[in-house]
Amino acid sequence: MTRPVLMAVLAVLAAGAPVASIARTPAAAAAASADAGPVLVSPDQWRAMAEAGDRYPMFAAERQRVEREVRAAMAHGIDVPQPRDLGGGVTHERHKANYKAIAGAGALYRLTGDRTYADFARDLLLEYARLYPTLSDHPAGNSPVRGRLFWQALNDSVWLVYSAQGYDAIREILTAEQRRTIDDNVFRRMARFLSEENAPYFDRIHNHATWATAGVGMTGYVLRDPDLVDRALNGTAHDGRAGFLRQVDELFSPDGYYAEGPYYQRYALAPFVIFARAIQQNEPERDIFGRRDGVLLKAVDGVIQSSYAGLLFPINDAMPDKGLTSEEIVTGVSIAYAQTRDPALLSIAQQQGRTILTPDGLAVAQGVANGGARPFDFRSMQLRDGPNGDLGNLVFLRRGGANGQALVMKNTQQGQGHGHFDRLEWLFYDNGQAVVRDYGAARFLNVEAKGGGGYLDENDSWAMQTVAHNTLVVGEASQFGGDWLVGEEHPTTPLFFEVEQGLQISSARLEDAYDGVVLTRTLAMVEHPELAYPVVIDLFRAEGQTATAYDLPLHFNGQIISAFEARHSVLERPVLGTGSGYQHLWVDAVAPAASGTRSLTWLLGSRFYTYRFGASAPTSALLVESGANDPDFNLRREPALIQRMQGQADASFFSVLEPHGVYDGTAETVSGATSQIRDIARVRGDDAEVIVLTLVSGKTLALGVAHATSAGLAHTVTVDGQTYEWTGPYARFDR
C-alpha cells in the first residue's frame, strides 16, 4: 500500500470511522481489503527479499532457521493454553513460542508464498481472539502489573511487538470478518489493557514502558489507528510528557548510554529500534533515527562497546552469559547497519552468525557476502550518563582490541531499580577472561525451580550490596543505605578521563553515598617496556569526619597460586557479618592488621596475575568466599580479597594488578610465573599522592595524583631524596 493510501485511511479513522463501518458495502469491503496490506514492511520490500534472499548465505540461513522453528510449531499444533505459570513454566513458554511462530510464519508466507504459513499464523491468532477476551489478571506471580497472557505485563508487551509484525504480513489475505475478530479481540484489547487500563505503567520512563509503547504503536500502524500511534509516541495524555519519544529523550545519554546499564540496554534495544524502524517506514518525516543527534544509533554502538569477548559487562542486574549474539542485539545491528551502512557493524554480524528476516537483515547479508565487513573498533572511551550527560560516566580503558585488556570503571548514576550500590567500582578483563569481576544478578532466568525464574531474595541481600562489588564499603553498610531512590538523587562526579600513549587514566568522586565521607578513586592502565602487559594502578581515597571502618573488596577470578601469610579457618568456617551482604561471606583466612604491603597471585586460563596492595594505615587482609547463609544454594561460590582498615577518618588504599607469564597445561610448560614488580609504595604530599612501583630491574614507575580540590595546581612530593613535581591532576614518572 502506498503512503498516500495509508494516510488517507488514517485520516478516515481519525474522523471517527471504525474499521467495521468501512467494510459494510461491497465497494468498501474491497477498499478495506486493499487497505489491509503490510505497512511495517512494504510489499515491494517483501518481494525484493523473496527474490534476492537465496543469493545471500546469511539471509538464506536465517530463513532456514525460522522455517525449522515454525515447522516445529506447526507440528505441535494450535496450542493456546489458559495462562497459569511463571517464567519458564509450560504455559509461559508456549505463549512465548507462539509469538515467535506468528512473527516467523508471517515472514515466511511473504518470502515463500506458501499459504500454509499464513493459515497457521491466522489460526493461532483466531484462537487468541477466542481466549483473550476471557482473561483477567494472570493468576501467578507478584508483579506490580500482572499481564493477561504472562505473569507480568512486560511479557504481554513483547508478545504484542512480535505478533504485530506477523499479523501485518498476513492481514491482507484474511476475510473482513477474520480481520475484525483479530483486530478487536486481540490487538485492540491488548493495546487497551497495556495503555488505558494501566496508564501509569504505560507512561513510565522505563524499559517495561518502552516495550508497551512499541507494541501499542506498532498495533496502531497495522490497524491504521492514528490515536494508538500518537498514544504510543506521546503518552496516554497525548501531550509528550510520556510515551516513546520521551523515553528516547530521557533514558539515553547523549553518548547512547542507557540508564539501567548494558544488560538492560541490550534488552530495551529491541523495542527502541523495532518501533523506530516502524516509525521510519510509516512517518519518515519524523526522522526518528536522527533524533537527538542519532542517539538510537549511538545506543547500538554503545552496547557493543560495553562488551568483552562477546559478552556484556555484567553491571547492575545482569546475567553473565548475555552477549552480542542475543536476539535484541542481532536486531539492533541489522537495523543500525541499514541506516548507517557502517562496515564495522558487518563484522559484529559475522560474529553473531545470523541476521533477521527484514530488509535490514537482507542489507546485512548482502554487505557480508560482498566482503564489506571491517573490524569493529573496540576503543577506550567514556559513555556519559543522564539525559544531558551530566550524571556520571561509564569508562572503558582498552588495549589490544576485542580480547586484549579492558578496564571498566563504573561512575554512573544508580540505574533505577535494577541498579546496584557499586559506584566507583572497577572490572578488569584480559586474555579473553574476566579477571576482576562483578557478580551480576542473583537469578536463574526462566528456571522455574529457582524462584519462578525471577530475581531471588539473594539479589537484594547479596548481589546489589556494596560488599559484593569492587568498591569501598564504609561502616559495613551499603552505599545510600541500600535505597536506590536516594542514590538516584546523587550522581557521581567524573574528575578526568585521558588516553595517552602508554597511559590511560580515569578519576571520579562520590560525595553522598555515606554521611560525612567523600570517596575519590583514580584508576590507570599503564604500559612499561619491562612489563609484558599493561598494569592497573588503583588509588582510592576516603575523607571522613569521624573514625570509622573501611573495607575494600576485590572479587578476583582464578586459582590462588601464592598468598600473603594469614591464619586459616580449618576447623570451622566463620561468617563475616550479619547484614548488607556480609552475612553471605565465609571467612577462609585472615592476616592481622599491619603496615606494609602484601601480594596475592592467582592463575586464570593461561596467565598469572599478581595483585600488590597497601594502605595509609595498618590493615588486615581477609580471603572470603560467597555462599554463606544460603540454604537453597542460590549463590555461586566465588572468592574475594578484602582489605580492612578500622578506626580511621581518612584513608588511602593503593594497589597494582600485573598480568604476567604463560601456563600451558597441554605442553606442561610454565614461563614468566614470577612478578616483574618488586614493590609498591605510596607517598603523600600536602595536596597529592604518588604511587611508586619498583621493578625487579631497580627501575621505578610512578604515578602522581592530585587531590580533587587542587587538581589544577602545581604539586611537589618528596621521598627518600626523590622529588616529584607536576602541574595538573596527574603525571607519570619513569626513573
mmCIF file of N, CA and C in Angstrom, residues 111-200:
data_model
loop_
_atom_site.group_PDB
_atom_site.id
_atom_site.type_symbol
_atom_site.label_atom_id
_atom_site.label_comp_id
_atom_site.label_asym_id
_atom_site.label_seq_id
_atom_site.Cartn_x
_atom_site.Cartn_y
_atom_site.Cartn_z
ATOM 1 N N LEU A 111 7.869 -14.474 2.113
ATOM 2 C CA LEU A 111 9.103 -14.834 1.411
ATOM 3 C C LEU A 111 8.929 -16.029 0.481
ATOM 4 N N THR A 112 7.982 -16.917 0.821
ATOM 5 C CA THR A 112 7.828 -18.146 0.030
ATOM 6 C C THR A 112 6.529 -18.200 -0.763
ATOM 7 N N GLY A 113 5.531 -17.430 -0.355
ATOM 8 C CA GLY A 113 4.224 -17.520 -0.991
ATOM 9 C C GLY A 113 3.421 -18.728 -0.552
ATOM 10 N N ASP A 114 3.940 -19.513 0.380
ATOM 11 C CA ASP A 114 3.267 -20.719 0.857
ATOM 12 C C ASP A 114 2.155 -20.331 1.822
ATOM 13 N N ARG A 115 0.912 -20.561 1.398
ATOM 14 C CA ARG A 115 -0.257 -20.137 2.171
ATOM 15 C C ARG A 115 -0.377 -20.878 3.505
ATOM 16 N N THR A 116 0.248 -22.077 3.611
ATOM 17 C CA THR A 116 0.114 -22.815 4.871
ATOM 18 C C THR A 116 0.716 -22.046 6.043
ATOM 19 N N TYR A 117 1.748 -21.250 5.772
ATOM 20 C CA TYR A 117 2.322 -20.430 6.848
ATOM 21 C C TYR A 117 1.322 -19.374 7.303
ATOM 22 N N ALA A 118 0.704 -18.708 6.364
ATOM 23 C CA ALA A 118 -0.281 -17.680 6.707
ATOM 24 C C ALA A 118 -1.463 -18.288 7.445
ATOM 25 N N ASP A 119 -1.898 -19.454 6.983
ATOM 26 C CA ASP A 119 -3.039 -20.099 7.626
ATOM 27 C C ASP A 119 -2.708 -20.464 9.074
ATOM 28 N N PHE A 120 -1.479 -20.913 9.302
ATOM 29 C CA PHE A 120 -1.082 -21.269 10.666
ATOM 30 C C PHE A 120 -1.083 -20.036 11.574
ATOM 31 N N ALA A 121 -0.492 -18.940 11.102
ATOM 32 C CA ALA A 121 -0.489 -17.711 11.894
ATOM 33 C C ALA A 121 -1.913 -17.228 12.137
ATOM 34 N N ARG A 122 -2.759 -17.308 11.100
ATOM 35 C CA ARG A 122 -4.162 -16.902 11.247
ATOM 36 C C ARG A 122 -4.867 -17.727 12.303
ATOM 37 N N ASP A 123 -4.678 -19.057 12.257
ATOM 38 C CA ASP A 123 -5.387 -19.924 13.195
ATOM 39 C C ASP A 123 -4.920 -19.691 14.630
ATOM 40 N N LEU A 124 -3.619 -19.442 14.807
ATOM 41 C CA LEU A 124 -3.138 -19.099 16.137
ATOM 42 C C LEU A 124 -3.800 -17.820 16.635
ATOM 43 N N LEU A 125 -3.846 -16.807 15.786
ATOM 44 C CA LEU A 125 -4.421 -15.525 16.188
ATOM 45 C C LEU A 125 -5.921 -15.642 16.446
ATOM 46 N N LEU A 126 -6.617 -16.439 15.662
ATOM 47 C CA LEU A 126 -8.047 -16.633 15.910
ATOM 48 C C LEU A 126 -8.277 -17.340 17.241
ATOM 49 N N GLU A 127 -7.378 -18.257 17.598
ATOM 50 C CA GLU A 127 -7.511 -18.918 18.892
ATOM 51 C C GLU A 127 -7.240 -17.931 20.023
ATOM 52 N N TYR A 128 -6.276 -17.026 19.821
ATOM 53 C CA TYR A 128 -6.068 -15.968 20.810
ATOM 54 C C TYR A 128 -7.290 -15.054 20.889
ATOM 55 N N ALA A 129 -7.932 -14.819 19.761
ATOM 56 C CA ALA A 129 -9.145 -13.988 19.758
ATOM 57 C C ALA A 129 -10.260 -14.648 20.561
ATOM 58 N N ARG A 130 -10.260 -15.976 20.623
ATOM 59 C CA ARG A 130 -11.238 -16.680 21.449
ATOM 60 C C ARG A 130 -10.862 -16.607 22.919
ATOM 61 N N LEU A 131 -9.566 -16.771 23.207
ATOM 62 C CA LEU A 131 -9.135 -16.833 24.604
ATOM 63 C C LEU A 131 -9.035 -15.468 25.261
ATOM 64 N N TYR A 132 -8.432 -14.515 24.585
ATOM 65 C CA TYR A 132 -8.028 -13.279 25.252
ATOM 66 C C TYR A 132 -9.186 -12.526 25.914
ATOM 67 N N PRO A 133 -10.363 -12.414 25.284
ATOM 68 C CA PRO A 133 -11.459 -11.681 25.952
ATOM 69 C C PRO A 133 -11.915 -12.315 27.263
ATOM 70 N N THR A 134 -11.563 -13.585 27.490
ATOM 71 C CA THR A 134 -11.991 -14.261 28.720
ATOM 72 C C THR A 134 -11.006 -14.073 29.869
ATOM 73 N N LEU A 135 -9.851 -13.464 29.592
ATOM 74 C CA LEU A 135 -8.789 -13.408 30.592
ATOM 75 C C LEU A 135 -8.910 -12.182 31.491
ATOM 76 N N SER A 136 -8.524 -12.386 32.741
ATOM 77 C CA SER A 136 -8.306 -11.270 33.668
ATOM 78 C C SER A 136 -6.833 -11.301 34.053
ATOM 79 N N ASP A 137 -6.457 -10.681 35.155
ATOM 80 C CA ASP A 137 -5.061 -10.663 35.540
ATOM 81 C C ASP A 137 -4.526 -12.078 35.715
ATOM 82 N N HIS A 138 -3.292 -12.260 35.339
ATOM 83 C CA HIS A 138 -2.642 -13.568 35.411
ATOM 84 C C HIS A 138 -2.679 -14.102 36.842
ATOM 85 N N PRO A 139 -2.939 -15.394 37.024
ATOM 86 C CA PRO A 139 -3.112 -15.924 38.386
ATOM 87 C C PRO A 139 -1.821 -16.110 39.168
ATOM 88 N N ALA A 140 -0.655 -16.078 38.503
ATOM 89 C CA ALA A 140 0.610 -16.359 39.192
ATOM 90 C C ALA A 140 1.456 -15.102 39.295
ATOM 91 N N GLY A 141 2.399 -15.159 40.209
ATOM 92 C CA GLY A 141 3.397 -14.095 40.278
ATOM 93 C C GLY A 141 3.006 -12.968 41.204
ATOM 94 N N ASN A 142 4.003 -12.126 41.475
ATOM 95 C CA ASN A 142 3.794 -10.983 42.361
ATOM 96 C C ASN A 142 4.190 -9.681 41.681
ATOM 97 N N SER A 143 4.131 -9.651 40.354
ATOM 98 C CA SER A 143 4.476 -8.436 39.629
ATOM 99 C C SER A 143 3.487 -7.328 39.970
ATOM 100 N N PRO A 144 3.968 -6.092 40.127
ATOM 101 C CA PRO A 144 3.050 -4.983 40.406
ATOM 102 C C PRO A 144 2.005 -4.807 39.308
ATOM 103 N N VAL A 145 2.381 -5.128 38.080
ATOM 104 C CA VAL A 145 1.435 -5.061 36.962
ATOM 105 C C VAL A 145 1.442 -6.420 36.275
ATOM 106 N N ARG A 146 0.455 -7.227 36.625
ATOM 107 C CA ARG A 146 0.378 -8.554 36.028
ATOM 108 C C ARG A 146 -0.122 -8.447 34.588
ATOM 109 N N GLY A 147 0.326 -9.381 33.787
ATOM 110 C CA GLY A 147 -0.181 -9.443 32.427
ATOM 111 C C GLY A 147 -1.461 -10.245 32.365
ATOM 112 N N ARG A 148 -1.896 -10.515 31.158
ATOM 113 C CA ARG A 148 -3.035 -11.406 30.928
ATOM 114 C C ARG A 148 -2.522 -12.768 30.446
ATOM 115 N N LEU A 149 -1.661 -12.741 29.443
ATOM 116 C CA LEU A 149 -1.079 -13.984 28.944
ATOM 117 C C LEU A 149 0.097 -14.443 29.794
ATOM 118 N N PHE A 150 0.802 -13.485 30.390
ATOM 119 C CA PHE A 150 2.013 -13.773 31.146
ATOM 120 C C PHE A 150 1.894 -13.204 32.555
ATOM 121 N N TRP A 151 2.831 -13.639 33.409
ATOM 122 C CA TRP A 151 2.772 -13.248 34.813
ATOM 123 C C TRP A 151 3.051 -11.768 35.015
ATOM 124 N N GLN A 152 3.750 -11.124 34.074
ATOM 125 C CA GLN A 152 3.953 -9.681 34.153
ATOM 126 C C GLN A 152 3.598 -9.051 32.812
ATOM 127 N N ALA A 153 3.090 -7.833 32.875
ATOM 128 C CA ALA A 153 2.631 -7.151 31.665
ATOM 129 C C ALA A 153 3.756 -6.947 30.666
ATOM 130 N N LEU A 154 4.995 -6.887 31.140
ATOM 131 C CA LEU A 154 6.132 -6.747 30.232
ATOM 132 C C LEU A 154 6.090 -7.805 29.145
ATOM 133 N N ASN A 155 5.862 -9.063 29.522
ATOM 134 C CA ASN A 155 5.865 -10.138 28.539
ATOM 135 C C ASN A 155 4.685 -10.028 27.582
ATOM 136 N N ASP A 156 3.561 -9.523 28.053
ATOM 137 C CA ASP A 156 2.438 -9.263 27.144
ATOM 138 C C ASP A 156 2.848 -8.242 26.091
ATOM 139 N N SER A 157 3.610 -7.235 26.496
ATOM 140 C CA SER A 157 4.069 -6.221 25.546
ATOM 141 C C SER A 157 4.994 -6.827 24.498
ATOM 142 N N VAL A 158 5.890 -7.714 24.943
ATOM 143 C CA VAL A 158 6.792 -8.378 23.998
ATOM 144 C C VAL A 158 5.978 -9.205 23.009
ATOM 145 N N TRP A 159 4.986 -9.916 23.517
ATOM 146 C CA TRP A 159 4.099 -10.699 22.639
ATOM 147 C C TRP A 159 3.486 -9.794 21.571
ATOM 148 N N LEU A 160 3.043 -8.621 21.978
ATOM 149 C CA LEU A 160 2.381 -7.710 21.057
ATOM 150 C C LEU A 160 3.353 -7.184 20.000
ATOM 151 N N VAL A 161 4.592 -6.853 20.393
ATOM 152 C CA VAL A 161 5.579 -6.335 19.442
ATOM 153 C C VAL A 161 5.832 -7.340 18.332
ATOM 154 N N TYR A 162 6.049 -8.598 18.699
ATOM 155 C CA TYR A 162 6.392 -9.594 17.689
ATOM 156 C C TYR A 162 5.169 -10.086 16.922
ATOM 157 N N SER A 163 4.057 -10.278 17.612
ATOM 158 C CA SER A 163 2.860 -10.757 16.920
ATOM 159 C C SER A 163 2.337 -9.719 15.933
ATOM 160 N N ALA A 164 2.474 -8.435 16.255
ATOM 161 C CA ALA A 164 2.033 -7.391 15.325
ATOM 162 C C ALA A 164 2.780 -7.495 14.005
ATOM 163 N N GLN A 165 4.054 -7.861 14.055
ATOM 164 C CA GLN A 165 4.823 -7.992 12.820
ATOM 165 C C GLN A 165 4.309 -9.153 11.975
ATOM 166 N N GLY A 166 4.012 -10.286 12.622
ATOM 167 C CA GLY A 166 3.472 -11.413 11.880
ATOM 168 C C GLY A 166 2.084 -11.141 11.341
ATOM 169 N N TYR A 167 1.267 -10.478 12.137
ATOM 170 C CA TYR A 167 -0.096 -10.162 11.694
ATOM 171 C C TYR A 167 -0.082 -9.197 10.522
ATOM 172 N N ASP A 168 0.809 -8.222 10.564
ATOM 173 C CA ASP A 168 0.912 -7.277 9.456
ATOM 174 C C ASP A 168 1.197 -7.992 8.147
ATOM 175 N N ALA A 169 1.993 -9.054 8.206
ATOM 176 C CA ALA A 169 2.370 -9.766 6.985
ATOM 177 C C ALA A 169 1.223 -10.557 6.384
ATOM 178 N N ILE A 170 0.248 -10.989 7.199
ATOM 179 C CA ILE A 170 -0.828 -11.840 6.672
ATOM 180 C C ILE A 170 -2.189 -11.160 6.650
ATOM 181 N N ARG A 171 -2.335 -10.019 7.251
ATOM 182 C CA ARG A 171 -3.646 -9.409 7.450
ATOM 183 C C ARG A 171 -4.385 -9.194 6.138
ATOM 184 N N GLU A 172 -3.644 -8.894 5.095
ATOM 185 C CA GLU A 172 -4.237 -8.583 3.794
ATOM 186 C C GLU A 172 -5.043 -9.741 3.224
ATOM 187 N N ILE A 173 -4.640 -10.986 3.520
ATOM 188 C CA ILE A 173 -5.291 -12.140 2.872
ATOM 189 C C ILE A 173 -6.458 -12.682 3.690
ATOM 190 N N LEU A 174 -6.707 -12.120 4.863
ATOM 191 C CA LEU A 174 -7.801 -12.602 5.689
ATOM 192 C C LEU A 174 -9.128 -12.012 5.221
ATOM 193 N N THR A 175 -10.211 -12.682 5.570
ATOM 194 C CA THR A 175 -11.530 -12.116 5.291
ATOM 195 C C THR A 175 -11.767 -10.926 6.211
ATOM 196 N N ALA A 176 -12.718 -10.114 5.806
ATOM 197 C CA ALA A 176 -13.033 -8.947 6.629
ATOM 198 C C ALA A 176 -13.451 -9.369 8.035
ATOM 199 N N GLU A 177 -14.196 -10.467 8.143
ATOM 200 C CA GLU A 177 -14.652 -10.932 9.438
ATOM 201 C C GLU A 177 -13.485 -11.425 10.284
ATOM 202 N N GLN A 178 -12.532 -12.142 9.663
ATOM 203 C CA GLN A 178 -11.361 -12.606 10.409
ATOM 204 C C GLN A 178 -10.522 -11.433 10.906
ATOM 205 N N ARG A 179 -10.369 -10.441 10.036
ATOM 206 C CA ARG A 179 -9.605 -9.264 10.457
ATOM 207 C C ARG A 179 -10.283 -8.570 11.625
ATOM 208 N N ARG A 180 -11.589 -8.411 11.506
ATOM 209 C CA ARG A 180 -12.328 -7.740 12.563
ATOM 210 C C ARG A 180 -12.187 -8.493 13.887
ATOM 211 N N THR A 181 -12.283 -9.809 13.822
ATOM 212 C CA THR A 181 -12.189 -10.632 15.028
ATOM 213 C C THR A 181 -10.823 -10.481 15.684
ATOM 214 N N ILE A 182 -9.772 -10.579 14.881
ATOM 215 C CA ILE A 182 -8.417 -10.496 15.430
ATOM 216 C C ILE A 182 -8.093 -9.064 15.851
ATOM 217 N N ASP A 183 -8.479 -8.099 15.005
ATOM 218 C CA ASP A 183 -8.254 -6.695 15.366
ATOM 219 C C ASP A 183 -8.845 -6.376 16.731
ATOM 220 N N ASP A 184 -10.133 -6.700 16.877
ATOM 221 C CA ASP A 184 -10.867 -6.240 18.054
ATOM 222 C C ASP A 184 -10.607 -7.083 19.297
ATOM 223 N N ASN A 185 -10.501 -8.407 19.123
ATOM 224 C CA ASN A 185 -10.424 -9.290 20.282
ATOM 225 C C ASN A 185 -9.000 -9.587 20.743
ATOM 226 N N VAL A 186 -8.030 -9.275 19.907
ATOM 227 C CA VAL A 186 -6.637 -9.480 20.308
ATOM 228 C C VAL A 186 -5.921 -8.136 20.405
ATOM 229 N N PHE A 187 -5.682 -7.501 19.268
ATOM 230 C CA PHE A 187 -4.774 -6.355 19.242
ATOM 231 C C PHE A 187 -5.360 -5.120 19.908
ATOM 232 N N ARG A 188 -6.601 -4.792 19.644
ATOM 233 C CA ARG A 188 -7.175 -3.618 20.317
ATOM 234 C C ARG A 188 -7.326 -3.863 21.816
ATOM 235 N N ARG A 189 -7.736 -5.061 22.188
ATOM 236 C CA ARG A 189 -7.887 -5.369 23.609
ATOM 237 C C ARG A 189 -6.535 -5.305 24.335
ATOM 238 N N MET A 190 -5.505 -5.865 23.705
ATOM 239 C CA MET A 190 -4.194 -5.834 24.345
ATOM 240 C C MET A 190 -3.673 -4.408 24.438
ATOM 241 N N ALA A 191 -3.873 -3.639 23.376
ATOM 242 C CA ALA A 191 -3.427 -2.243 23.400
ATOM 243 C C ALA A 191 -4.165 -1.461 24.476
ATOM 244 N N ARG A 192 -5.448 -1.720 24.619
ATOM 245 C CA ARG A 192 -6.225 -1.033 25.648
ATOM 246 C C ARG A 192 -5.771 -1.460 27.050
ATOM 247 N N PHE A 193 -5.518 -2.758 27.226
ATOM 248 C CA PHE A 193 -5.059 -3.247 28.522
ATOM 249 C C PHE A 193 -3.735 -2.595 28.922
ATOM 250 N N LEU A 194 -2.794 -2.526 27.994
ATOM 251 C CA LEU A 194 -1.470 -2.003 28.311
ATOM 252 C C LEU A 194 -1.460 -0.494 28.510
ATOM 253 N N SER A 195 -2.296 0.217 27.764
ATOM 254 C CA SER A 195 -2.220 1.681 27.809
ATOM 255 C C SER A 195 -3.324 2.302 28.654
ATOM 256 N N GLU A 196 -4.566 2.064 28.326
ATOM 257 C CA GLU A 196 -5.656 2.711 29.048
ATOM 258 C C GLU A 196 -5.859 2.120 30.444
ATOM 259 N N GLU A 197 -5.882 0.790 30.543
ATOM 260 C CA GLU A 197 -6.162 0.156 31.829
ATOM 261 C C GLU A 197 -4.960 0.203 32.768
ATOM 262 N N ASN A 198 -3.783 0.429 32.213
ATOM 263 C CA ASN A 198 -2.568 0.529 33.029
ATOM 264 C C ASN A 198 -1.785 1.774 32.636
ATOM 265 N N ALA A 199 -2.481 2.897 32.631
ATOM 266 C CA ALA A 199 -1.870 4.146 32.158
ATOM 267 C C ALA A 199 -0.611 4.533 32.935
ATOM 268 N N PRO A 200 -0.573 4.444 34.276
ATOM 269 C CA PRO A 200 0.670 4.812 34.976
ATOM 270 C C PRO A 200 1.855 3.945 34.557
#
